[in-house]
Coordinates of C-alpha atoms in Angstrom, one line a residue:
X157 CA 12.6 -20.5 27.7
X158 CA 15.2 -21.7 25.2
X159 CA 16.6 -25.0 26.4
X160 CA 20.2 -25.8 25.5
X161 CA 20.4 -29.2 27.1
X162 CA 18.5 -30.9 24.3
X163 CA 20.3 -29.8 21.2
X164 CA 19.1 -30.1 17.7
X165 CA 22.2 -32.1 17.0
X166 CA 20.4 -35.2 18.4
X167 CA 18.8 -37.7 16.0
X168 CA 21.3 -37.3 13.2
X169 CA 20.0 -40.5 11.4
X170 CA 16.4 -39.6 10.9
X171 CA 17.1 -36.2 9.5
X172 CA 20.3 -37.1 7.6
X173 CA 18.5 -38.1 4.4
X174 CA 16.8 -34.7 3.9
X175 CA 20.2 -33.0 4.5
X176 CA 21.9 -35.5 2.2
X177 CA 19.4 -34.9 -0.6
X178 CA 19.7 -31.1 -0.1
X179 CA 23.5 -31.3 -0.4
X180 CA 23.2 -33.5 -3.6
X181 CA 21.0 -30.8 -5.1
X182 CA 23.3 -28.1 -4.0
X183 CA 26.5 -29.8 -5.3
X184 CA 25.0 -30.9 -8.6
X185 CA 23.4 -27.5 -9.4
X186 CA 26.3 -25.2 -8.6
X187 CA 26.4 -24.0 -12.2
X188 CA 22.8 -23.0 -11.9
X189 CA 22.6 -21.4 -8.5
X190 CA 26.1 -20.0 -8.4
X191 CA 26.0 -19.6 -4.6
X192 CA 29.3 -19.2 -2.7
X193 CA 30.9 -22.1 -0.9
X194 CA 29.8 -20.8 2.5
X195 CA 26.2 -21.2 1.5
X196 CA 26.6 -25.0 1.6
X197 CA 27.1 -24.8 5.3
X198 CA 24.2 -22.5 5.7
X199 CA 22.1 -24.9 3.8
X200 CA 23.0 -27.8 6.2
X201 CA 22.3 -25.6 9.2
X202 CA 18.9 -24.5 7.9
X203 CA 17.9 -28.0 6.8
X204 CA 18.9 -29.6 10.1
X205 CA 17.2 -26.9 12.2
X206 CA 14.0 -27.0 10.2
X207 CA 13.8 -30.8 10.4
X208 CA 14.3 -30.8 14.1
X209 CA 11.7 -28.1 14.8
X210 CA 9.2 -29.7 12.5
X211 CA 9.3 -32.8 14.8
X212 CA 8.2 -30.7 17.8
X213 CA 4.6 -30.7 16.7
X214 CA 4.2 -27.0 16.3
X215 CA 2.0 -26.0 13.4
X216 CA 4.5 -23.2 12.5
X217 CA 7.8 -25.1 12.5
X218 CA 9.1 -22.6 10.0
X219 CA 8.6 -19.7 12.4
X220 CA 9.9 -21.6 15.4
X221 CA 13.0 -22.7 13.5
X222 CA 13.7 -19.2 12.3
X223 CA 13.3 -17.8 15.9
X224 CA 15.7 -20.5 17.3
X225 CA 18.4 -19.7 14.7
X226 CA 18.1 -16.0 15.7
X227 CA 18.0 -16.6 19.5
X228 CA 21.7 -16.0 20.0
X229 CA 24.9 -15.1 18.0
X230 CA 26.4 -18.2 16.4
X231 CA 30.2 -18.4 16.2
X232 CA 31.9 -18.0 12.8
X233 CA 28.7 -16.6 11.2
X234 CA 28.1 -13.0 10.5
X235 CA 24.7 -11.5 11.4
X236 CA 23.8 -11.6 7.7
X237 CA 24.8 -15.2 7.3
X238 CA 22.8 -16.2 10.3
X239 CA 19.8 -14.3 8.9
X240 CA 20.1 -16.0 5.6
X241 CA 19.9 -19.4 7.3
X242 CA 17.0 -18.3 9.4
X243 CA 15.2 -16.9 6.4
X244 CA 15.7 -20.2 4.5
X245 CA 13.9 -21.9 7.4
X246 CA 11.1 -19.3 7.6
X247 CA 10.4 -19.6 3.9
X248 CA 9.4 -23.3 4.3
X249 CA 5.9 -22.0 5.2
X250 CA 3.2 -23.2 2.9
X251 CA 2.9 -20.0 0.9
X252 CA 6.2 -18.4 -0.2
X253 CA 5.9 -14.7 0.7
X254 CA 9.4 -13.4 1.4
X255 CA 8.3 -9.7 1.7
X256 CA 6.4 -10.7 4.8
X257 CA 9.5 -12.1 6.5
X258 CA 11.4 -9.6 8.7
X259 CA 14.7 -11.5 8.3
X260 CA 14.4 -11.2 4.5
X261 CA 13.5 -7.5 4.5
X262 CA 16.8 -6.3 5.9
X263 CA 19.1 -8.4 3.7
X264 CA 20.7 -6.9 0.6
X265 CA 19.7 -8.0 -2.8
X266 CA 22.5 -10.6 -3.1
X267 CA 21.8 -12.1 0.3
X268 CA 18.1 -12.2 -0.4
X269 CA 18.8 -14.2 -3.6
X270 CA 20.9 -16.6 -1.5
X271 CA 18.1 -17.0 1.0
X272 CA 15.5 -17.7 -1.7
X273 CA 17.8 -20.2 -3.4
X274 CA 18.6 -22.1 -0.2
X275 CA 14.9 -22.1 0.8
X276 CA 14.1 -23.6 -2.7
X277 CA 16.7 -26.3 -2.3
X278 CA 15.3 -27.3 1.1
X279 CA 11.7 -27.3 -0.1
X280 CA 12.6 -29.6 -3.0
X281 CA 14.7 -31.9 -0.8
X282 CA 11.8 -32.2 1.7
X283 CA 9.6 -33.4 -1.2
X284 CA 12.1 -36.1 -2.3
X285 CA 11.6 -39.4 -0.4
X286 CA 14.6 -40.9 -2.1
X287 CA 18.1 -42.1 -1.4
X288 CA 21.0 -40.0 -2.9
X289 CA 22.1 -43.1 -4.8
X290 CA 18.7 -43.0 -6.8
X291 CA 19.1 -39.5 -8.1
X292 CA 21.4 -37.5 -10.3
X293 CA 21.6 -33.7 -10.7
X294 CA 23.0 -32.2 -13.9
X295 CA 23.2 -28.5 -14.4
X296 CA 24.3 -26.2 -17.1
X297 CA 23.6 -22.6 -18.1
X298 CA 20.3 -23.6 -19.6
X299 CA 19.0 -25.1 -16.4
X300 CA 19.1 -28.1 -14.1
X301 CA 18.0 -31.7 -14.7
X302 CA 16.9 -33.9 -11.9
X303 CA 17.0 -37.5 -12.9
X304 CA 15.5 -40.1 -10.6
X305 CA 15.4 -43.9 -10.5
X306 CA 14.5 -46.6 -8.0
X307 CA 11.3 -48.3 -7.1
X308 CA 9.5 -45.1 -6.2
X309 CA 10.7 -43.0 -9.1
X310 CA 7.3 -42.1 -10.5
X311 CA 6.0 -40.9 -7.1
X312 CA 9.3 -39.0 -6.5
X313 CA 9.0 -37.3 -9.9
X314 CA 5.5 -36.1 -9.2
X315 CA 6.5 -34.8 -5.7
X316 CA 9.4 -33.0 -7.3
X317 CA 7.2 -31.3 -9.8
X318 CA 4.8 -30.2 -7.1
X319 CA 7.7 -28.6 -5.1
X320 CA 9.6 -27.2 -8.0
X321 CA 8.0 -23.8 -8.3
X322 CA 10.3 -21.9 -5.8
X323 CA 13.4 -23.5 -7.4
X324 CA 12.3 -22.3 -10.9
X325 CA 11.7 -18.8 -9.5
X326 CA 14.9 -18.5 -7.5
X327 CA 17.4 -20.6 -9.4
X328 CA 16.1 -21.2 -12.9
X329 CA 14.6 -23.9 -15.1
X330 CA 14.3 -27.4 -13.6
X331 CA 13.3 -30.5 -15.5
X332 CA 12.5 -33.8 -13.8
X333 CA 12.6 -37.2 -15.5
X334 CA 12.4 -40.8 -14.6
X335 CA 14.9 -43.4 -15.9
X336 CA 15.5 -47.0 -15.4
X337 CA 18.2 -48.0 -12.9
X338 CA 20.6 -49.2 -15.5
X339 CA 20.2 -46.0 -17.5
X340 CA 20.8 -43.9 -14.3
X341 CA 24.0 -45.8 -13.8
X342 CA 25.1 -45.1 -17.4
X343 CA 24.3 -41.4 -17.1
X344 CA 26.3 -41.2 -13.9
X345 CA 29.3 -42.8 -15.7
X346 CA 30.6 -44.3 -12.4
X347 CA 29.6 -46.0 -9.2
X348 CA 26.7 -44.7 -7.2
X349 CA 28.0 -42.1 -4.7
X350 CA 27.7 -42.5 -1.0
X351 CA 26.3 -39.7 1.2
X352 CA 27.6 -36.3 0.4
X353 CA 30.2 -34.9 2.7
X354 CA 28.7 -33.2 5.8
X355 CA 30.5 -30.3 7.3
X356 CA 32.0 -31.5 10.6
X357 CA 31.3 -28.1 12.3
X358 CA 27.5 -28.6 11.9
X359 CA 26.8 -30.6 15.0
X360 CA 29.0 -28.4 17.2
X361 CA 27.0 -25.4 16.0
X362 CA 23.7 -27.1 16.3
X363 CA 24.5 -27.9 19.9
X364 CA 24.4 -24.2 20.5
X365 CA 21.0 -23.7 19.0
X366 CA 18.5 -23.8 21.9
X367 CA 15.2 -25.7 21.8
X368 CA 11.9 -24.4 23.1
X369 CA 11.1 -25.2 26.7
X370 CA 7.9 -24.9 28.7
X371 CA 9.7 -22.6 31.1
X372 CA 9.2 -19.4 29.1
X373 CA 9.8 -17.3 32.2
X374 CA 13.5 -18.4 32.3
X375 CA 14.3 -17.0 28.8
X376 CA 16.5 -13.9 28.6
X377 CA 14.2 -10.9 28.3
X378 CA 16.2 -9.2 25.5
X379 CA 15.9 -12.1 23.1
X380 CA 12.4 -13.2 24.2
X381 CA 11.2 -9.7 23.6
X382 CA 13.0 -9.5 20.3
X383 CA 11.2 -12.7 19.2
X384 CA 7.8 -11.2 20.2
X385 CA 8.6 -7.9 18.4
X386 CA 9.6 -9.9 15.3
X387 CA 6.3 -11.6 15.2
X388 CA 4.4 -8.4 15.6
X389 CA 6.5 -6.9 12.8
X390 CA 5.7 -9.9 10.6
X391 CA 2.0 -9.0 11.1
X392 CA 2.6 -5.5 9.9
X393 CA 4.5 -6.7 6.9
X394 CA 1.8 -9.2 6.1
X395 CA -0.8 -6.4 5.7
X396 CA 1.3 -4.0 3.7
X397 CA 0.6 -5.3 0.2
X398 CA -3.1 -5.7 0.9
X399 CA -3.2 -2.1 2.2
X400 CA -1.7 -0.9 -1.1
X401 CA -4.4 -2.8 -3.0
X402 CA -7.1 -1.0 -1.0
X403 CA -9.6 -3.9 -1.2
X404 CA -10.6 -4.3 2.4
X405 CA -10.6 -1.6 5.1
X406 CA -9.7 -4.3 7.7
X407 CA -6.2 -4.4 6.2
X408 CA -5.6 -0.8 7.2
X409 CA -7.0 -1.5 10.6
X410 CA -4.8 -4.5 11.3
X411 CA -1.7 -2.8 10.0
X412 CA -2.4 0.2 12.3
X413 CA -3.0 -2.1 15.2
X414 CA 0.4 -3.7 14.5
X415 CA 2.1 -0.3 14.6
X416 CA 0.4 0.5 17.9
X417 CA 1.4 -2.8 19.5
X418 CA 5.0 -2.4 18.4
X419 CA 5.2 1.2 19.8
X420 CA 3.6 0.2 23.1
X421 CA 5.9 -2.8 23.4
X422 CA 9.0 -0.8 22.7
X423 CA 8.0 1.8 25.3
X424 CA 7.5 -1.1 27.8
X425 CA 11.0 -2.4 27.0
X426 CA 12.8 0.8 28.1
X427 CA 15.8 -0.5 30.1
X428 CA 16.2 -3.6 27.9
X429 CA 17.4 -1.9 24.7
X430 CA 19.4 1.3 24.1
X431 CA 17.1 4.3 24.5
X432 CA 18.2 5.9 21.2
X433 CA 17.2 2.8 19.3
X434 CA 13.8 2.7 21.0
X435 CA 13.2 6.4 20.2
X436 CA 14.2 5.9 16.6
X437 CA 12.0 2.9 16.0
X438 CA 9.0 4.4 17.8
X439 CA 9.3 7.5 15.8
X440 CA 9.4 5.5 12.5
X441 CA 6.3 3.6 13.6
X442 CA 4.5 6.7 14.7
X443 CA 4.9 8.3 11.2
X444 CA 3.3 5.4 9.4
X445 CA 0.7 5.0 12.2
X446 CA -0.4 8.5 11.6
X447 CA -0.9 7.9 7.9
X448 CA -2.7 4.7 8.6
X449 CA -4.8 6.4 11.3
X450 CA -6.1 9.1 8.9
X451 CA -7.3 6.5 6.5
X452 CA -8.7 4.3 9.2
X453 CA -10.6 7.1 10.9
X454 CA -12.1 8.0 7.5
X455 CA -13.2 4.4 6.9
X456 CA -14.8 4.0 10.3
X457 CA -16.6 7.4 10.0
X458 CA -17.8 6.7 6.5
X459 CA -19.0 3.2 7.3
X460 CA -21.0 4.5 10.3
X461 CA -22.6 7.4 8.3
X462 CA -23.5 5.1 5.4
X463 CA -25.0 2.6 7.8
X464 CA -27.1 5.4 9.4
X465 CA -28.2 6.6 6.0
X466 CA -29.2 3.1 4.9
X467 CA -31.4 2.7 8.0
X468 CA -33.4 5.8 7.0
X469 CA -36.4 5.9 4.7
X470 CA -35.2 6.3 1.1
X471 CA -36.6 9.9 0.7
X472 CA -34.2 11.0 3.5
X473 CA -31.0 9.5 2.0
X474 CA -30.3 12.6 -0.1
X475 CA -29.8 14.7 3.1
X476 CA -26.7 12.7 3.9
X477 CA -25.1 13.2 0.5
X478 CA -23.1 16.3 1.4
X479 CA -21.6 14.6 4.5
X480 CA -20.8 11.4 2.6
X481 CA -19.2 13.3 -0.3
X482 CA -17.0 15.4 2.1
X483 CA -15.9 12.4 4.1
X484 CA -15.2 10.4 0.9
X485 CA -13.1 13.2 -0.5
X486 CA -11.1 13.6 2.7
X487 CA -10.6 9.8 2.8
X488 CA -9.2 9.9 -0.8
X489 CA -6.7 12.5 0.2
X490 CA -5.6 10.5 3.3
X491 CA -5.3 7.4 1.0
X492 CA -3.0 9.2 -1.4
X493 CA -0.8 10.4 1.5
X494 CA -0.6 6.9 2.9
X495 CA 0.4 5.4 -0.5
X496 CA 3.1 8.1 -0.8
X497 CA 4.4 7.3 2.7
X498 CA 4.5 3.6 2.1
X499 CA 6.5 4.1 -1.1
X500 CA 8.9 6.6 0.5
X501 CA 12.6 6.0 1.0
X502 CA 12.2 7.0 4.6
X503 CA 9.7 4.2 5.3
X504 CA 11.8 1.6 3.5
X505 CA 14.9 2.7 5.4
X506 CA 13.0 2.4 8.6
X507 CA 11.8 -1.1 7.7
X508 CA 15.3 -2.3 6.9
X509 CA 16.8 -0.8 10.0
X510 CA 14.1 -2.2 12.3
X511 CA 14.2 -5.6 10.6
X512 CA 18.0 -5.6 11.1
X513 CA 17.5 -5.0 14.8
X514 CA 14.9 -7.8 15.0
X515 CA 17.1 -10.2 13.1
X516 CA 20.4 -9.6 14.9
X517 CA 20.8 -11.4 18.3
X518 CA 22.2 -9.0 20.9
X519 CA 21.6 -5.9 18.9
X520 CA 21.0 -2.9 21.1
X521 CA 21.0 -4.8 24.4
X522 CA 21.7 -2.9 27.5
X523 CA 23.7 -4.4 30.3
X524 CA 21.7 -6.1 33.0
X525 CA 20.6 -3.8 35.8
X526 CA 22.5 -5.9 38.3
X527 CA 26.1 -7.2 37.8
X528 CA 26.7 -10.9 37.1
X529 CA 23.1 -11.8 36.0
X530 CA 21.2 -12.1 32.8
X531 CA 17.7 -10.6 33.2
X532 CA 15.1 -13.1 32.4
X533 CA 11.5 -12.8 31.3
X534 CA 10.2 -13.5 34.9
X535 CA 12.5 -10.8 36.2
X536 CA 10.9 -8.2 34.0
X537 CA 7.4 -9.0 32.8
X538 CA 5.6 -8.9 36.1
X539 CA 6.7 -5.4 37.1
X540 CA 6.1 -4.1 33.6
X541 CA 2.5 -5.5 33.5
X542 CA 1.7 -4.3 37.0
X543 CA 3.0 -0.8 36.3
X544 CA 0.8 -0.5 33.3
X545 CA -2.1 -1.5 35.4
X546 CA -1.3 1.0 38.1
X547 CA -1.0 3.8 35.5
X548 CA -4.5 2.9 34.1
X549 CA -6.0 2.5 37.6
X550 CA -4.9 6.0 38.6
X551 CA -7.7 7.4 36.4
X552 CA -10.3 6.1 38.9
X553 CA -9.8 9.3 41.0
X554 CA -10.8 11.5 38.0
X555 CA -13.5 9.2 36.6
X556 CA -16.6 10.3 38.5
X557 CA -16.4 13.9 37.1
X558 CA -14.3 13.0 34.2
X559 CA -14.8 15.1 31.1
X560 CA -14.3 13.8 27.5
X561 CA -10.6 14.5 27.6
X562 CA -10.1 12.5 30.8
X563 CA -12.1 9.6 29.4
X564 CA -10.0 9.6 26.3
X565 CA -6.7 9.6 28.3
X566 CA -8.1 6.7 30.4
X567 CA -8.8 4.8 27.2
X568 CA -5.2 5.4 26.0
X569 CA -3.9 4.1 29.3
X570 CA -6.1 1.1 29.0
X571 CA -5.0 0.4 25.5
X572 CA -1.3 0.5 26.6
X573 CA -2.2 -1.9 29.4
X574 CA -4.0 -4.2 27.0
X575 CA -1.0 -4.2 24.5
X576 CA 1.4 -5.0 27.4
X577 CA -0.8 -8.0 28.4
X578 CA -0.9 -9.2 24.8
X579 CA 2.9 -8.7 24.4
X580 CA 3.5 -11.0 27.3
X581 CA 0.6 -13.3 26.6
X582 CA 2.8 -16.3 25.7
X583 CA 4.5 -16.2 29.1
X584 CA 1.3 -15.4 31.0
X585 CA -0.2 -18.6 29.7
X586 CA -3.6 -19.7 28.2
X587 CA -5.7 -18.1 31.0
X588 CA -4.7 -14.6 30.1
X589 CA -8.2 -14.1 28.6
X590 CA -9.6 -13.8 32.1
X591 CA -7.9 -10.4 32.5
X592 CA -8.0 -9.4 28.8
X593 CA -11.8 -9.9 28.3
X594 CA -13.0 -7.4 30.9
X595 CA -10.5 -4.9 29.8
X596 CA -11.5 -5.2 26.1
X597 CA -15.2 -4.7 27.1
X598 CA -14.3 -1.5 28.9
X599 CA -12.2 -0.3 26.0
X600 CA -15.0 -0.8 23.6
X601 CA -17.2 1.3 25.7
X602 CA -14.6 4.1 26.0
X603 CA -13.8 3.8 22.3
X604 CA -17.5 4.3 21.3
X605 CA -17.7 7.4 23.6
X606 CA -14.6 8.8 21.9
X607 CA -16.0 8.1 18.5
X608 CA -19.0 10.3 19.4
X609 CA -16.6 13.1 20.3
X610 CA -14.6 12.6 17.2
X611 CA -17.7 12.6 15.0
X612 CA -18.7 16.1 16.3
X613 CA -15.2 17.5 15.7
X614 CA -15.0 15.8 12.3
X615 CA -18.2 17.4 11.0
X616 CA -17.1 20.8 12.3
X617 CA -13.7 20.4 10.6
X618 CA -15.5 19.6 7.3
X619 CA -17.4 22.9 7.5
X620 CA -20.8 21.1 7.8
X621 CA -21.8 22.5 11.2
X622 CA -24.9 24.0 9.6
X623 CA -25.8 21.1 7.3
X624 CA -29.2 19.6 8.3
X625 CA -28.3 16.0 7.4
X626 CA -25.0 16.1 9.2
X627 CA -26.6 17.6 12.3
X628 CA -29.3 15.0 12.3
X629 CA -26.6 12.3 12.2
X630 CA -24.8 13.9 15.1
X631 CA -28.0 14.0 17.1
X632 CA -28.3 10.2 16.9
X633 CA -24.7 9.9 18.0
X634 CA -25.3 12.1 21.0
X635 CA -28.2 9.9 22.0
X636 CA -25.8 7.0 22.3
X637 CA -23.8 8.8 24.9
X638 CA -26.1 8.5 28.0
X639 CA -26.4 4.6 28.0
X640 CA -22.7 4.3 27.4
X641 CA -21.9 6.5 30.4
X642 CA -24.5 4.6 32.5
X643 CA -22.7 1.3 31.7
X644 CA -19.2 2.7 32.3
X645 CA -19.0 2.4 36.1
X646 CA -19.9 -1.3 36.0
X647 CA -17.4 -2.1 33.2
X648 CA -14.7 0.0 35.0
X649 CA -15.4 -1.7 38.3
X650 CA -14.7 -5.2 36.8
X651 CA -11.2 -4.2 35.9
X652 CA -10.7 -2.1 39.1
X653 CA -11.9 -4.8 41.4
X654 CA -10.0 -6.9 43.9
X655 CA -11.0 -10.0 42.0
X656 CA -9.4 -8.7 38.9
X657 CA -6.2 -7.7 40.6
X658 CA -6.0 -11.1 42.3
X659 CA -6.4 -12.9 38.9
X660 CA -3.8 -10.6 37.3
X661 CA -1.4 -11.2 40.2
X662 CA -1.9 -15.0 40.0
X663 CA -0.9 -14.9 36.3
X664 CA 2.2 -12.9 37.1
X665 CA 3.5 -15.0 40.0
X666 CA 3.3 -18.1 37.8
X667 CA 5.7 -16.6 35.2

């Protein structure tokens, strides 16, 4: 849950120096960064929020801070301004990779530049353990000079150099030099300044920014789900560049999994968001999932055929050459189609629109099903999970005589159930593995059975139904089927048992 009774506005004194240094950097480098006056307030907001969340002990304070700033609309800020501040917090992560950040993806070029500049200022301010009186910032068209004095000047200079990379990329040249205190006073040509002026609106706004709470079940479902969707989308974005490099087939696999999880989650969230939005985003995800799926299926099939060939005596390797050549050529075509789709305007438009939805609190929310209430996570998750389980369990009636098509549909139902559990894993708690593990074991069995079916269809589609090497390979795949079918009732029974349902229900009632 997001707790509003313990605002980030607390503890002004410990965080004030970081904010003060950030404001000195902002004010002194105006000529260099050329950001609008409103950006100064966004800088304060982002710096204060990051400092507070970093004190919570979470390893990903950057992500937590971003999510908190996007948890509700903030007064007097546009959705874009709120996203800029959230993005500045998110980009405090160890490696600066803005294209992997959903709140960055939807911003226009000008706002993206603002977000990168504010993030760079905060990163530099975090590195400077120095009082504002011991620093001077001078900026001109040629760049910015950071001049430091005081007892720790040498250490401060080294820390500034280590953190200066993002500044130089986003704002421009930055030089750091150490001077004696008397020289610093001469350069300043006046008395040492006090703390820079803080915007008086800051604490009022920070009081609205909620803090995490252990009661996740009490969080409004619309914004809790948006946060979870945002994190799944981050995983998709994180794989995109690697997929384009085509260095590791696992990247295609993980990006495809991210699309499936997002599509399943959006389907589960019908009734929370506007139906037309859900349809639009699921359609956009389906298009890219199909392109990823064609490459992934080729990767899996090729890896399996090559492994089969390599296990044969060397004289028999040549028999598999026609099959491997055909699969490789098909995979190359699928790869070219995927690269075209990832570079298309349609895909980039989808990414921006979906990122805007994920970065705008309240976007697309439907009214609560009952008047006068805000539907919470605990009011929604349990029934959504149980319904997915019921839809999967319905296949037990068809299982004894189930043909390949029925087993495939049961696998799809199980996959949707699994993705629903994973979507609500945070609120279900650390013991969610007791219901996930048996389900995953069953899914692996059903998945291998489907791979055998797909292999036969694939070989036929390649025109190799009469090829001796391909047929020998298929014979070994067919031999795998009997033991898999023999193991299936036991694996199914573990998920279809009263014990499993009791464990699942125990997790649900604790939400």
